Amino acid sequence: MSSNYKDLTLEDEKVFKDPVHSYVHVTDQVIWDLIKTKEFQRLRRIKQLGTLYFAFPSAEHSRFTHSLGVYEIVRKIVENFSQYDEWDNDDRILALSAALLHDVGHGPFSHSFEQIFNTDHEMYTKEIILGNTEINSVLKRVSEDFPEEVASVISHTHKNKLVVSMISSQIDADRMDYLQRDSYFTGVEYGKFDIDRLLRVMIPSKNEVLIKESGMHAVEDYLMSRYQMYWQIYFHPVSRGGEVLLTLIFKRAKELYESGYEFKQPPKYLIPFFEDRETVHDYLILDETIMNFYLQEWTGEMDDVLSELADRFVNRKLFKFVPFYDGFLTKLEFETLFEKAGIDPEYNLFTDRYSDMPYDYDRPGSKRQPIHLLKKNGEIREISEVSEIIEAITGLHRKDAKLYYPKEKVLNIKDDTIRTKILNLLNELS
């Protein structure tokens, strides 16, 4: 590594005021230069929580602030680790850079966009770090192979498993920031846990971050916070309803483009994605400012399907939803009745399925790295063997599903028989 740049510090420490961590501290020239790159600044224009603002109006924070938060947590971890022989301070800039850049590949409305256009934010994170970008230029000033090192930490392939676990594991800086940040901006208490205590009980080892036995209850608190945030916030059906509309909108726009439809406002920045020939440059141009412009424009398109869906999204006229589980009723029954009623099921019915596992360990069939406790006698134990609370949620694979539909269209069906059949089926599910 080029020690003169890697070790270069700022004349004056830079600080970002932050509602979660109070302050984010930057003292390294490398980190400051990375923050100033246009690829990182783009994250200001990407929401952290996509459409969750439909359910929680204040949830409009960005991936920029989250990325700074993850960096700040890793900075604190590194500061604590410096007292241990197991930590090599030569890895400090590597850990800080990977923490800062871990989400740089996210696009607008990440999951809905990825689903339709088959993009992968993790792949784009790697390509942005390794490609012809300002971020790559900054990283190469550390050393020629430093971009590859940072990318491999984020993709979990770096030989330094300790640094990897700091950025990505079942108890990492990424989760610790987004749980608290998302809790703060949604105005709920679920994601709060004692992060200061958690950071104090973390210890470095050769292959992972260990937790002092005395910190077990802090981990219990953290894992229960994560469980509650997923089922009360991230899987909120109103937010998911926004994603449903986006998915249908992007699907319709792509279908129209492929059929030769002439848009009133040609979506030139989306054409490379419609044609499956997008580059990193095309990807980096897109942000939620551009996407919201197209969504607004599409409310006035001649195609009734696209204009209606766009209007629903822009003006928050979301589909209604009911619980839906295959086996009780099939989606085909609804599709058949919708077709008879003259309602296109392709763009008026959507089944949304989701699941989560709050904690798992390295048993057969599991690919997750477990959380290990370091006992006072030096013994290392997997945490669910010691904690009854964590044992209770270990391997718990909870699933849910919703059926989304336009209620007003169902109520306006002229054929009384068909309308009644659909309403009866929906009532059975409710």
mmCIF file of C-alpha atoms in Angstrom, residues 320-324 328-345 348-349 403-430:
data_model
loop_
_atom_site.group_PDB
_atom_site.id
_atom_site.type_symbol
_atom_site.label_atom_id
_atom_site.label_comp_id
_atom_site.label_asym_id
_atom_site.label_seq_id
_atom_site.Cartn_x
_atom_site.Cartn_y
_atom_site.Cartn_z
ATOM 1 C CA LYS A 320 -56.157 -3.237 -0.927
ATOM 2 C CA PHE A 321 -54.796 -6.493 0.432
ATOM 3 C CA VAL A 322 -55.913 -9.652 2.237
ATOM 4 C CA PRO A 323 -53.899 -12.536 3.732
ATOM 5 C CA PHE A 324 -53.290 -15.175 1.101
ATOM 6 C CA PHE A 328 -56.915 -22.550 0.714
ATOM 7 C CA LEU A 329 -57.721 -20.661 -2.446
ATOM 8 C CA THR A 330 -55.671 -20.396 -5.594
ATOM 9 C CA LYS A 331 -54.857 -17.206 -7.421
ATOM 10 C CA LEU A 332 -56.316 -18.849 -10.543
ATOM 11 C CA GLU A 333 -59.813 -18.688 -9.013
ATOM 12 C CA PHE A 334 -59.507 -14.919 -8.657
ATOM 13 C CA GLU A 335 -57.957 -14.529 -12.110
ATOM 14 C CA THR A 336 -60.846 -16.415 -13.721
ATOM 15 C CA LEU A 337 -63.451 -14.263 -11.973
ATOM 16 C CA PHE A 338 -61.570 -11.045 -12.749
ATOM 17 C CA GLU A 339 -61.432 -11.957 -16.447
ATOM 18 C CA LYS A 340 -65.181 -12.647 -16.462
ATOM 19 C CA ALA A 341 -65.693 -9.224 -14.882
ATOM 20 C CA GLY A 342 -63.557 -7.538 -17.567
ATOM 21 C CA ILE A 343 -60.684 -6.709 -15.191
ATOM 22 C CA ASP A 344 -57.218 -7.643 -16.444
ATOM 23 C CA PRO A 345 -55.754 -9.877 -13.689
ATOM 24 C CA ASN A 348 -54.853 -5.948 -11.057
ATOM 25 C CA LEU A 349 -53.891 -8.991 -8.999
ATOM 26 C CA LEU A 403 -53.062 -10.748 -2.225
ATOM 27 C CA TYR A 404 -53.312 -7.183 -3.600
ATOM 28 C CA TYR A 405 -56.272 -6.009 -5.684
ATOM 29 C CA PRO A 406 -58.135 -2.760 -6.626
ATOM 30 C CA LYS A 407 -61.107 -2.710 -4.257
ATOM 31 C CA GLU A 408 -63.021 0.005 -6.079
ATOM 32 C CA LYS A 409 -62.951 -1.983 -9.338
ATOM 33 C CA VAL A 410 -64.358 -5.030 -7.576
ATOM 34 C CA LEU A 411 -67.131 -2.983 -5.988
ATOM 35 C CA ASN A 412 -67.992 -1.479 -9.399
ATOM 36 C CA ILE A 413 -68.391 -4.843 -11.173
ATOM 37 C CA LYS A 414 -71.804 -4.684 -12.855
ATOM 38 C CA ASP A 415 -72.492 -8.426 -12.809
ATOM 39 C CA ASP A 416 -73.941 -9.009 -9.328
ATOM 40 C CA THR A 417 -73.119 -12.726 -9.356
ATOM 41 C CA ILE A 418 -69.437 -12.267 -10.191
ATOM 42 C CA ARG A 419 -69.042 -9.336 -7.808
ATOM 43 C CA THR A 420 -70.610 -11.317 -4.970
ATOM 44 C CA LYS A 421 -68.407 -14.367 -5.641
ATOM 45 C CA ILE A 422 -65.230 -12.253 -5.537
ATOM 46 C CA LEU A 423 -66.294 -10.411 -2.384
ATOM 47 C CA ASN A 424 -67.178 -13.684 -0.682
ATOM 48 C CA LEU A 425 -63.777 -15.141 -1.526
ATOM 49 C CA LEU A 426 -62.032 -12.025 -0.218
ATOM 50 C CA ASN A 427 -64.071 -12.170 2.973
ATOM 51 C CA GLU A 428 -63.041 -15.786 3.483
ATOM 52 C CA LEU A 429 -59.399 -14.700 3.345
ATOM 53 C CA SER A 430 -59.764 -11.669 5.593
#
